[in-house]
PDB file of C-alpha atoms and ligand atoms in Angstrom:
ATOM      1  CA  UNK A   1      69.653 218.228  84.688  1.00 55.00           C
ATOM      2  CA  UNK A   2      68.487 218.993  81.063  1.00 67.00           C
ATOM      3  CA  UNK A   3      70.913 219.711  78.046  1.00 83.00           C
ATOM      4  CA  UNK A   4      71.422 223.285  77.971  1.00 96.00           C
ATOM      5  CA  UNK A   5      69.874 224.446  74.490  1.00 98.00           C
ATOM      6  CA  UNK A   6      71.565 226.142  71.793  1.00 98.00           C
ATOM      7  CA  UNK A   7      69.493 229.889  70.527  1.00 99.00           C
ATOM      8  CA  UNK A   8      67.767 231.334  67.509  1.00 99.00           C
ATOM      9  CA  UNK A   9      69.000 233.984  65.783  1.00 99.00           C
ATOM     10  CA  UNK A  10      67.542 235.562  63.084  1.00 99.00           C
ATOM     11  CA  UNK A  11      69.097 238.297  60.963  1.00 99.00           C
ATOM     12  CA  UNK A  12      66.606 240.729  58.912  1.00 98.00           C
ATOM     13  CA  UNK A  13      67.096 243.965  57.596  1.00 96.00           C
ATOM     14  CA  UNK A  14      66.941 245.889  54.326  1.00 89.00           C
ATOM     15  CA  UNK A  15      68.130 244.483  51.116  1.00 91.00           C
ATOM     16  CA  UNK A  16      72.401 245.174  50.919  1.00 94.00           C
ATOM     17  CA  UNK A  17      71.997 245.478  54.615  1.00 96.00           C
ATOM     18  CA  UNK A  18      74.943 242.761  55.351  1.00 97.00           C
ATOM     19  CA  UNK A  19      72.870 240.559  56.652  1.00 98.00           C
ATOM     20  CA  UNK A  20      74.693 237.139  54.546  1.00 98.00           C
ATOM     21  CA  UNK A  21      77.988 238.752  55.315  1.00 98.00           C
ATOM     22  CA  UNK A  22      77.178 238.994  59.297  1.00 98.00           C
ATOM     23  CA  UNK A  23      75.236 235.587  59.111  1.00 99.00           C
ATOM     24  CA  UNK A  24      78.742 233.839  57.642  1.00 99.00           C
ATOM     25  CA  UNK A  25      81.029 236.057  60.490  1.00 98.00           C
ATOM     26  CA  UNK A  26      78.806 235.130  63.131  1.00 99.00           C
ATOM     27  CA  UNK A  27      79.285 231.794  62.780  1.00 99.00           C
ATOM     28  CA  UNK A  28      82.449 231.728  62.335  1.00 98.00           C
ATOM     29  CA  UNK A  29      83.456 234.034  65.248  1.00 98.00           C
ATOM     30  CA  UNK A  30      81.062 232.118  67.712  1.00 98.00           C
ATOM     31  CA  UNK A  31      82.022 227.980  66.513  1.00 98.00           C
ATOM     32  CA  UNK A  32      86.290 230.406  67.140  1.00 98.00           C
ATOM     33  CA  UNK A  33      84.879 231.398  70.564  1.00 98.00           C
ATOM     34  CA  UNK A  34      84.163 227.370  71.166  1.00 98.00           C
ATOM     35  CA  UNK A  35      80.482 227.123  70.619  1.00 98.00           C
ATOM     36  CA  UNK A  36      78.789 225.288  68.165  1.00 98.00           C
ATOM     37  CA  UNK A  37      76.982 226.927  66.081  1.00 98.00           C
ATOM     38  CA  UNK A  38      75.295 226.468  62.422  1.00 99.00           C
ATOM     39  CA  UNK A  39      73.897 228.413  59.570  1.00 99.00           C
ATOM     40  CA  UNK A  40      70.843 228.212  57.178  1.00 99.00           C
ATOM     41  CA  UNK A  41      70.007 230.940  54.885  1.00 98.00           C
ATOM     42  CA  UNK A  42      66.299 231.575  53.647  1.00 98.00           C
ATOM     43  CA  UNK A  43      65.458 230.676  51.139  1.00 98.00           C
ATOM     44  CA  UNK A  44      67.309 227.603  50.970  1.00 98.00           C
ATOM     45  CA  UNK A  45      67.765 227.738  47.293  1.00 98.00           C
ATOM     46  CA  UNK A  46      69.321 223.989  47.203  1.00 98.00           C
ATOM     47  CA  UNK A  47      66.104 222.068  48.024  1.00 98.00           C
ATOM     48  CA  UNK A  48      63.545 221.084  45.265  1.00 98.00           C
ATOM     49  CA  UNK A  49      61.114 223.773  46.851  1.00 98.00           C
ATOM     50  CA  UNK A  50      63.884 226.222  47.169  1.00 98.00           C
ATOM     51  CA  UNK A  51      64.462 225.807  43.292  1.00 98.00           C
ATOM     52  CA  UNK A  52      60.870 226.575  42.504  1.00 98.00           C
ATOM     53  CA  UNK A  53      61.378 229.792  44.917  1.00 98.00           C
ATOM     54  CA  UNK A  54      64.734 230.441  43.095  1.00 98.00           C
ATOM     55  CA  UNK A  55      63.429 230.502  39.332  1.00 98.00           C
ATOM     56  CA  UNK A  56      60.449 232.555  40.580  1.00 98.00           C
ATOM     57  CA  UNK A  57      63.173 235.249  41.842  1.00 98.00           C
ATOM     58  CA  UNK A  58      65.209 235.209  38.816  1.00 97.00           C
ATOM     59  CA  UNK A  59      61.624 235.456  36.708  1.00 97.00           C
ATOM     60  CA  UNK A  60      62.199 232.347  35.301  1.00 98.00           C
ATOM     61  CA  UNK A  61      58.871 231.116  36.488  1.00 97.00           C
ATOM     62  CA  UNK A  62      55.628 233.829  37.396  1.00 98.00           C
ATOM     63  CA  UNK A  63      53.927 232.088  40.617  1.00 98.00           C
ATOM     64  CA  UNK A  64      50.530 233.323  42.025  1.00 98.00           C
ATOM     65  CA  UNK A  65      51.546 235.441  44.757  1.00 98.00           C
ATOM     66  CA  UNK A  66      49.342 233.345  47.595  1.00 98.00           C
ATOM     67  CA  UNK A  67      51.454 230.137  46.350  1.00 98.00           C
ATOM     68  CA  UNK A  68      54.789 231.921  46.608  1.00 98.00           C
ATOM     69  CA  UNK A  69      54.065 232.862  50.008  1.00 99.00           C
ATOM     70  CA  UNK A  70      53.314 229.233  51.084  1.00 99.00           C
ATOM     71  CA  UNK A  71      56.368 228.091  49.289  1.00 99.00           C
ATOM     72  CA  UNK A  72      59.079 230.074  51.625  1.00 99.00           C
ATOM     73  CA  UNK A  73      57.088 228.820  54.125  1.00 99.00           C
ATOM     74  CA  UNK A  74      57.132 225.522  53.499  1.00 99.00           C
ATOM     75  CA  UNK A  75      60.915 226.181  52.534  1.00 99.00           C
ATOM     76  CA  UNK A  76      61.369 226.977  56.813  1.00 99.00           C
ATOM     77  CA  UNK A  77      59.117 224.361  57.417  1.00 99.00           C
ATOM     78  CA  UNK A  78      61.169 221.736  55.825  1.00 98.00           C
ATOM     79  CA  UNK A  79      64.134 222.557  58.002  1.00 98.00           C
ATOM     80  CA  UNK A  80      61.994 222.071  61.337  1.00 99.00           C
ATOM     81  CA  UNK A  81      62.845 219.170  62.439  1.00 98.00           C
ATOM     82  CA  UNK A  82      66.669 219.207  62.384  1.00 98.00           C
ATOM     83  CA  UNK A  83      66.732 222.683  63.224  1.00 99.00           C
ATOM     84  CA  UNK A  84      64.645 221.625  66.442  1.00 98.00           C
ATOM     85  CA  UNK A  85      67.024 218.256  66.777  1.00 98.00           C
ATOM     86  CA  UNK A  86      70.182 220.951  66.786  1.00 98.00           C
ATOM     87  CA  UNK A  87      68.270 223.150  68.819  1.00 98.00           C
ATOM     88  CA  UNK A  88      68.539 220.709  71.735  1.00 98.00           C
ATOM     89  CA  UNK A  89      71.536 219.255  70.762  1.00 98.00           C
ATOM     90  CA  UNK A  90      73.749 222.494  71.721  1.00 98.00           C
ATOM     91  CA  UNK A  91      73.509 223.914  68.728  1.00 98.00           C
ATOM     92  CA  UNK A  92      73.462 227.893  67.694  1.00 99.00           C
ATOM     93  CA  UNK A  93      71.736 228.442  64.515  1.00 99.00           C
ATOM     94  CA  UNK A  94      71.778 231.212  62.967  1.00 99.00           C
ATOM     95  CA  UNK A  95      69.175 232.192  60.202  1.00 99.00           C
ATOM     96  CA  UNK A  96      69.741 234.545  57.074  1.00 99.00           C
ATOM     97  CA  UNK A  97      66.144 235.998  57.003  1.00 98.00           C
ATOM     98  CA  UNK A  98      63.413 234.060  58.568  1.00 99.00           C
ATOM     99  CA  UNK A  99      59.371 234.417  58.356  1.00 99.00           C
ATOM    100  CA  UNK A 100      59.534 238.470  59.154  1.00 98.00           C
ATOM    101  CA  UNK A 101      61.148 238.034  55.253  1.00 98.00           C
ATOM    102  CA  UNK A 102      58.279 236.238  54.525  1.00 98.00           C
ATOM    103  CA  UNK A 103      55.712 238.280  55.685  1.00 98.00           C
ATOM    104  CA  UNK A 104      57.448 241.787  55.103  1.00 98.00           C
ATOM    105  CA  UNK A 105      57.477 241.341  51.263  1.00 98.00           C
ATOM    106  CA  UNK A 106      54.628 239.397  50.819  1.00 98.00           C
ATOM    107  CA  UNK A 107      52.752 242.474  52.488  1.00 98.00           C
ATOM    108  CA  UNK A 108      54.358 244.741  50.518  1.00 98.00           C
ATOM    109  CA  UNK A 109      52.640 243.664  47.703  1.00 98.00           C
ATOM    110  CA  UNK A 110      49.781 245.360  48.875  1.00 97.00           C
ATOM    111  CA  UNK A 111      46.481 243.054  48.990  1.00 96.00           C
ATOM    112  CA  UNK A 112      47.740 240.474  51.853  1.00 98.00           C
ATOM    113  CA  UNK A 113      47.075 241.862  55.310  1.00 98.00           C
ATOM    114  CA  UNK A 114      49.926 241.332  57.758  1.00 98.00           C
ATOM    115  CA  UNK A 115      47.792 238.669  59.700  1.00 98.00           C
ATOM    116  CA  UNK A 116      47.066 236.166  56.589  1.00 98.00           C
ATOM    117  CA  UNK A 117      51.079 236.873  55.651  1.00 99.00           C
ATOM    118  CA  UNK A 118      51.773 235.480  59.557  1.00 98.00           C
ATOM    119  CA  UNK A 119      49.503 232.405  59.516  1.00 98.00           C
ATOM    120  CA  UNK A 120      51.277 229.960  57.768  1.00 99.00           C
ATOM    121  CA  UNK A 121      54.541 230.593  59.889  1.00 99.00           C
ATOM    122  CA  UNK A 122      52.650 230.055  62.786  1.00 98.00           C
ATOM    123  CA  UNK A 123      53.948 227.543  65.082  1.00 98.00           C
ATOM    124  CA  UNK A 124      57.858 227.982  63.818  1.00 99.00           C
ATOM    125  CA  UNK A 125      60.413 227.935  66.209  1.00 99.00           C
ATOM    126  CA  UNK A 126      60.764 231.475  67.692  1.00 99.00           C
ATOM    127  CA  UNK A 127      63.823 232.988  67.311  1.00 99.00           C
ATOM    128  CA  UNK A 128      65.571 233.695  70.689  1.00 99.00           C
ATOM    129  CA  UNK A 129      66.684 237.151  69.436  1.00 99.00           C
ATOM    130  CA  UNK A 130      66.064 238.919  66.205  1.00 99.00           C
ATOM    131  CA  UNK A 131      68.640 241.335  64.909  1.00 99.00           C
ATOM    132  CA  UNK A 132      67.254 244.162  62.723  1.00 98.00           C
ATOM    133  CA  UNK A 133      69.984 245.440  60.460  1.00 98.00           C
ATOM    134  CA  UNK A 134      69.213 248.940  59.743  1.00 97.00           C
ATOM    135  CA  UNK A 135      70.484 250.925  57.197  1.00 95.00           C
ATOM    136  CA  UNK A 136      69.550 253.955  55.186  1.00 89.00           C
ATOM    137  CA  UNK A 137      68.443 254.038  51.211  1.00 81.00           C
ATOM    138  CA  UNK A 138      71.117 256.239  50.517  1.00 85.00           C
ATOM    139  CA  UNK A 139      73.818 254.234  52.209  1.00 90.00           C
ATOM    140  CA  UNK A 140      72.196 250.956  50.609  1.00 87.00           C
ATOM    141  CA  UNK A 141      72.713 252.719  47.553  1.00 84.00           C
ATOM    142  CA  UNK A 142      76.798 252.955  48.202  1.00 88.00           C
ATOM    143  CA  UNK A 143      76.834 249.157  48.293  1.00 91.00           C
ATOM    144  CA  UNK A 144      76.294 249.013  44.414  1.00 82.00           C
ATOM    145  CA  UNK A 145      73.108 249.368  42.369  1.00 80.00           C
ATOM    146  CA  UNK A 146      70.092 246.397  42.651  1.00 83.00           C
ATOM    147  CA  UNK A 147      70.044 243.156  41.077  1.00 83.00           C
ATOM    148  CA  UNK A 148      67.800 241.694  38.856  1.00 86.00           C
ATOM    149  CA  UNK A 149      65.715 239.833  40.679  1.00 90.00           C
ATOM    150  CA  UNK A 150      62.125 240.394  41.875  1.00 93.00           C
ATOM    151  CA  UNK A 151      61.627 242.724  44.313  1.00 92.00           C
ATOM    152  CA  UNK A 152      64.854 244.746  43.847  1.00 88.00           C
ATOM    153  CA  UNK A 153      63.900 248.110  43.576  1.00 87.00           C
ATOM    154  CA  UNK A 154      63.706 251.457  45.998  1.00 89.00           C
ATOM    155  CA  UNK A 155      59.790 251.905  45.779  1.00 91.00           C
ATOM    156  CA  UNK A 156      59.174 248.164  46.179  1.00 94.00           C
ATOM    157  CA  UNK A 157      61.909 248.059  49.077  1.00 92.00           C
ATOM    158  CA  UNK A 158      60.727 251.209  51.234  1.00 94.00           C
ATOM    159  CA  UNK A 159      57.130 249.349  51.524  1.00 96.00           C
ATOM    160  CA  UNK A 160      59.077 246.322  52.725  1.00 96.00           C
ATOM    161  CA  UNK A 161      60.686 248.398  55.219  1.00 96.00           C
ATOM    162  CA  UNK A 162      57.143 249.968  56.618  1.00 97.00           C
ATOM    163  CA  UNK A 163      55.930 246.314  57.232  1.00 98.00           C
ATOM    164  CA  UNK A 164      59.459 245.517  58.622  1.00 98.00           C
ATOM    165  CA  UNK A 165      58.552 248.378  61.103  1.00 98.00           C
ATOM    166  CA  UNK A 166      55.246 247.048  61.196  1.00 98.00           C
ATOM    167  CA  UNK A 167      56.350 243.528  62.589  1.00 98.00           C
ATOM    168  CA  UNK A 168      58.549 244.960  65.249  1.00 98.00           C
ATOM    169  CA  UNK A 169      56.079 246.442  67.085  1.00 98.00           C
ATOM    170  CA  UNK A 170      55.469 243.074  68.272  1.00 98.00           C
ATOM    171  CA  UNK A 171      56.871 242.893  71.902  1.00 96.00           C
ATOM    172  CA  UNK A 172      56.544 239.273  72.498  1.00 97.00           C
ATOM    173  CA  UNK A 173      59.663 238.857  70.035  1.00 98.00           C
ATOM    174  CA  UNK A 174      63.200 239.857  71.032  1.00 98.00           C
ATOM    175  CA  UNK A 175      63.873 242.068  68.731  1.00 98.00           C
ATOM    176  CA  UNK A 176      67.361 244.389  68.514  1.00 98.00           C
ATOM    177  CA  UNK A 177      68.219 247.019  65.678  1.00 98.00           C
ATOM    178  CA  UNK A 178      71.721 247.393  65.145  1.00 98.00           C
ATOM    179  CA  UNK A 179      73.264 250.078  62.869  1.00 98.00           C
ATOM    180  CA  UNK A 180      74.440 248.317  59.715  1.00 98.00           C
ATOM    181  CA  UNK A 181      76.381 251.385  58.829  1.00 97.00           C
ATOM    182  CA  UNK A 182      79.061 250.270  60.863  1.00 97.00           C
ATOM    183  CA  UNK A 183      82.619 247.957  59.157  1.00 98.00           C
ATOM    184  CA  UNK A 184      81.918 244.705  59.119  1.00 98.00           C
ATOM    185  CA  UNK A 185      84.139 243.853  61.876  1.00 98.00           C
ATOM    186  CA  UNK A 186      82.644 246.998  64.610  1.00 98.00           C
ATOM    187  CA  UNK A 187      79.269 245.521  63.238  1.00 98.00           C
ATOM    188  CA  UNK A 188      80.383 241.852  64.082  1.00 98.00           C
ATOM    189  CA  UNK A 189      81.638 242.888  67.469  1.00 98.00           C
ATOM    190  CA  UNK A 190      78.246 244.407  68.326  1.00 98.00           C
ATOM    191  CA  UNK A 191      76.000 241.522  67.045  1.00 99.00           C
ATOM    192  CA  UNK A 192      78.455 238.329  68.538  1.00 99.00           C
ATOM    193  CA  UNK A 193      78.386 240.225  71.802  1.00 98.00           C
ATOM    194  CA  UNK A 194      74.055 240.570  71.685  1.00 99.00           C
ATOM    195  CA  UNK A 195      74.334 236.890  70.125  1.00 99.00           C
ATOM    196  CA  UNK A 196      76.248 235.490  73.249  1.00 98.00           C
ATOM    197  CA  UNK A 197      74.075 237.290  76.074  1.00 98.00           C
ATOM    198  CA  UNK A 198      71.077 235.518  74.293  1.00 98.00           C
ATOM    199  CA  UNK A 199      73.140 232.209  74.207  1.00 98.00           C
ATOM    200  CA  UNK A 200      73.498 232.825  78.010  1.00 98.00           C
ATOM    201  CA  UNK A 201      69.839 234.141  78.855  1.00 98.00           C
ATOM    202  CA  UNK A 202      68.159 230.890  76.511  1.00 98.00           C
ATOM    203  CA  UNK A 203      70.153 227.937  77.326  1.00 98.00           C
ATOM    204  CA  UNK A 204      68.094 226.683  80.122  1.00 98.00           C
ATOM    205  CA  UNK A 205      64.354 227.804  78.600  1.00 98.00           C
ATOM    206  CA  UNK A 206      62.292 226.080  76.351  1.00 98.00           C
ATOM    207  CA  UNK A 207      61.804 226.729  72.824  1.00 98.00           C
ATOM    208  CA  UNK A 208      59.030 228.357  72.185  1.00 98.00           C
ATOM    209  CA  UNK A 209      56.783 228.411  68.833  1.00 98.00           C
ATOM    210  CA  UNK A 210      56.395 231.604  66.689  1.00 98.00           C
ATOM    211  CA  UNK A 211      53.305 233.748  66.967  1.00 98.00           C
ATOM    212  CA  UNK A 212      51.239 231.390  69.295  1.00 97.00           C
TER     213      UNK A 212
HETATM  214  N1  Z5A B   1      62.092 236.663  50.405  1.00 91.42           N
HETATM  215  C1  Z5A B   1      60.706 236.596  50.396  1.00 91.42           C
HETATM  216  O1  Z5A B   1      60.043 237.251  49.580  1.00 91.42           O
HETATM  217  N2  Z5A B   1      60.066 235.799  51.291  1.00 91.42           N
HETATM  218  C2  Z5A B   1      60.758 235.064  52.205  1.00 91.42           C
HETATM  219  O2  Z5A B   1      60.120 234.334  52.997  1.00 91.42           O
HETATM  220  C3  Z5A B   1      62.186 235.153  52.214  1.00 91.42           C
HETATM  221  C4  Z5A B   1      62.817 235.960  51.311  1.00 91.42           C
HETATM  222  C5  Z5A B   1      62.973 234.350  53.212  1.00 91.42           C
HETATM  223  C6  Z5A B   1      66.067 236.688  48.140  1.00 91.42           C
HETATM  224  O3  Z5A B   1      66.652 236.799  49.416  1.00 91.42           O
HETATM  225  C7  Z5A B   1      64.753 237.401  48.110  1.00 91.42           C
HETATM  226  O4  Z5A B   1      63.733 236.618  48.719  1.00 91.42           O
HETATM  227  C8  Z5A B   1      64.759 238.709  48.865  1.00 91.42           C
HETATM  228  C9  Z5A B   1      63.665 238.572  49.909  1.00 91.42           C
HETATM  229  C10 Z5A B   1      62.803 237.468  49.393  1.00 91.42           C
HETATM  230  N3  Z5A B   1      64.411 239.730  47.915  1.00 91.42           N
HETATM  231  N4  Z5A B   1      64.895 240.856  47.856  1.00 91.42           N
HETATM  232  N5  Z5A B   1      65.214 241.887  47.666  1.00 91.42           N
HETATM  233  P1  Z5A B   1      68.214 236.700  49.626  1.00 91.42           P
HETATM  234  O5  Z5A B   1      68.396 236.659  51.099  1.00 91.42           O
HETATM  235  O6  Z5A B   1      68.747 235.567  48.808  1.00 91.42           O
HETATM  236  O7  Z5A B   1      68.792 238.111  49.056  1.00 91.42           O
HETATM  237  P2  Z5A B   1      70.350 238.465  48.949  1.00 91.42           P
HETATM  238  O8  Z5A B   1      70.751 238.299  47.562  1.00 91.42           O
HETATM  239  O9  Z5A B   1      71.146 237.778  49.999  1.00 91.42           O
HETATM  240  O10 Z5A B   1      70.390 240.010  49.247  1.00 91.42           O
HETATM  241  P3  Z5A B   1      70.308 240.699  50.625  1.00 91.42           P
HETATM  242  O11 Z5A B   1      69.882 239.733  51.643  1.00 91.42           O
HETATM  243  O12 Z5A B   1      69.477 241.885  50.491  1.00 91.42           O
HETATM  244  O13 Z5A B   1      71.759 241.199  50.963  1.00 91.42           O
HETATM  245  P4  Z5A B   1      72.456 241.079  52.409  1.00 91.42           P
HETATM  246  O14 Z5A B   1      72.610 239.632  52.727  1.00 91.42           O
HETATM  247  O15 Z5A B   1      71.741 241.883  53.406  1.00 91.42           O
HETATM  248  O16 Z5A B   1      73.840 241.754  52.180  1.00 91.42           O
HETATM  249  P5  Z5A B   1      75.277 241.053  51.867  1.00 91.42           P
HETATM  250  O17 Z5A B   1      75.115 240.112  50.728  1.00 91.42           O
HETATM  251  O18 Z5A B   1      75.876 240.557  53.099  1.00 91.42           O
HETATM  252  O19 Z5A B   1      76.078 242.367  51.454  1.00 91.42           O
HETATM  253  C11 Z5A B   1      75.706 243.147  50.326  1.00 91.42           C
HETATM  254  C12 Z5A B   1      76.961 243.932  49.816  1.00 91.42           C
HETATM  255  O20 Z5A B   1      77.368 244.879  50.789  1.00 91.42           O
HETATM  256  C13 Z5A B   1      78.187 243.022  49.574  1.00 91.42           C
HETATM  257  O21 Z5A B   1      78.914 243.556  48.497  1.00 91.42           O
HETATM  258  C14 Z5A B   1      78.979 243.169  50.882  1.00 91.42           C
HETATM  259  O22 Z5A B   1      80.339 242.946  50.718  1.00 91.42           O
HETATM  260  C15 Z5A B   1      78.689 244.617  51.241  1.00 91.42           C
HETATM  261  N6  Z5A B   1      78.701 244.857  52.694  1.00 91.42           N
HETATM  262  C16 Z5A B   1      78.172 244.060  53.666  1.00 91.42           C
HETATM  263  N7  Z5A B   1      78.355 244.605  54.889  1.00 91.42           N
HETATM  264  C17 Z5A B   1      79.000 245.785  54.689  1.00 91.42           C
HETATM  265  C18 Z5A B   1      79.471 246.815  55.578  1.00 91.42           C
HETATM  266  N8  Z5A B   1      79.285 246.743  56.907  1.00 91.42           N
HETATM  267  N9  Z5A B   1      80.078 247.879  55.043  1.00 91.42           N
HETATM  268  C19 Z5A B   1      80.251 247.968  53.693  1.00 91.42           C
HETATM  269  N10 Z5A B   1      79.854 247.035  52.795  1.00 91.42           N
HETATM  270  C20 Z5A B   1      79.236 245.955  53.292  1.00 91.42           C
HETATM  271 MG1   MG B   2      71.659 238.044  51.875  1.00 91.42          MG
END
């Protein structure tokens, strides 16, 4: 009999959402519960590709907007092969934003359509279950003012948000919108229970490949 495989998860959501703080319990509370389970957060600022993305964010460096797009993806892409390796191997991962991110913002912009934002994501593993973290402006707001990186402000965010609801349309993804207004722990309860059906559901079906 084949390995049993380990799931996808991605967390997305609006900006101050939780989504680093749930990525970091849910990890933790499933590798307690005696799985194994790992995380990667998007962008992966540590690689040489992720430092390009990083100085663009903290405007140390202006990129042409096509080229940052291909960077985060090739910022997923370079993780591909051991995230597939872990994939079979048992492993959980979890992922802190994934290519909706990508698309979402890049969108936002304005002059990409959603289907040139998608293509170069194509073909990425497809996340087993993806966990929408919803949670209002106004609460947002109570979570402390923006940063000062790119794309942190209210207009900006709210057109991130329409593509966000843009991309779930899409019923060929597993997609679940929990209510990030919740304390971190109720919130953990809810998404480690979801997270632990999909274990369940995925562990004897392939891996399939994202928008394909
Ligand atoms: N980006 C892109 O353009 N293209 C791509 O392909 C990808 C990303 C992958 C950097 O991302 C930027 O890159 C991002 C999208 C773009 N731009 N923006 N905006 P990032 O992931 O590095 O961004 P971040 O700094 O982690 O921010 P975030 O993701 O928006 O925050 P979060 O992870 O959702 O929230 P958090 O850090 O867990 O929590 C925020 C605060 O709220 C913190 O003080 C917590 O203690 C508090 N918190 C969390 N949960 C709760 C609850 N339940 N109650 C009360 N307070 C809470
Ligand atoms: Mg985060």
């Amino acid at each position: 009999m084949a390995a049993r495989r380990g799931a996808l998860i991605a967390l997305e959501g609006v900006d101050r959402a939780g989504k680093s703080t749930q990525g970091r319990r849910l990890v933790q509370g499933l590798r307690a519960a005696g799985h194994k389970a790992d995380l990667i957060r998007f962008p992966d600022r540590t690689t040489e590709i992720g430092q390009l993305i990083s100085s663009y964010l903290v405007r140390e460096k202006d990129l042409e907007d096509h080229t940052v797009h291909l960077l985060f993806s090739a910022n997923r892409w370079e993780h591909v092969p051991l995230m597939k390796e872990k994939l079979h191997q048992g492993i959980t991962i979890v992922v802190d934003r994934y290519a909706f991110s990508g698309v979402a913002f890049t969108n936002a912009k304005g002059n990409f359509c959603l289907d040139w934002c998608k293509q170069p994501d194509v073909g990425l593993p497809k996340p087993d279950l993806i966990l929408f973290l919803h949670l209002s402006p106004e609460e947002a707001a109570e979570r402390g003012n923006y940063g000062h990186e790119r794309y942190e402000s209210s207009s900006f965010q709210e057109k991130v948000l329409q593509s966000f609801y843009c991309l779930m349309e899409d019923k060929t993804l597993n997609w679940k919108t929990v209510d990030a207004s919740q304390s971190i722990e109720d919130l953990h309860r809810e998404i480690k229970s979801i997270a632990e059906k999909t274990m369940e559901e995925v562990q004897n079906k392939p891996l399939e490949e994202l928008w394909k």
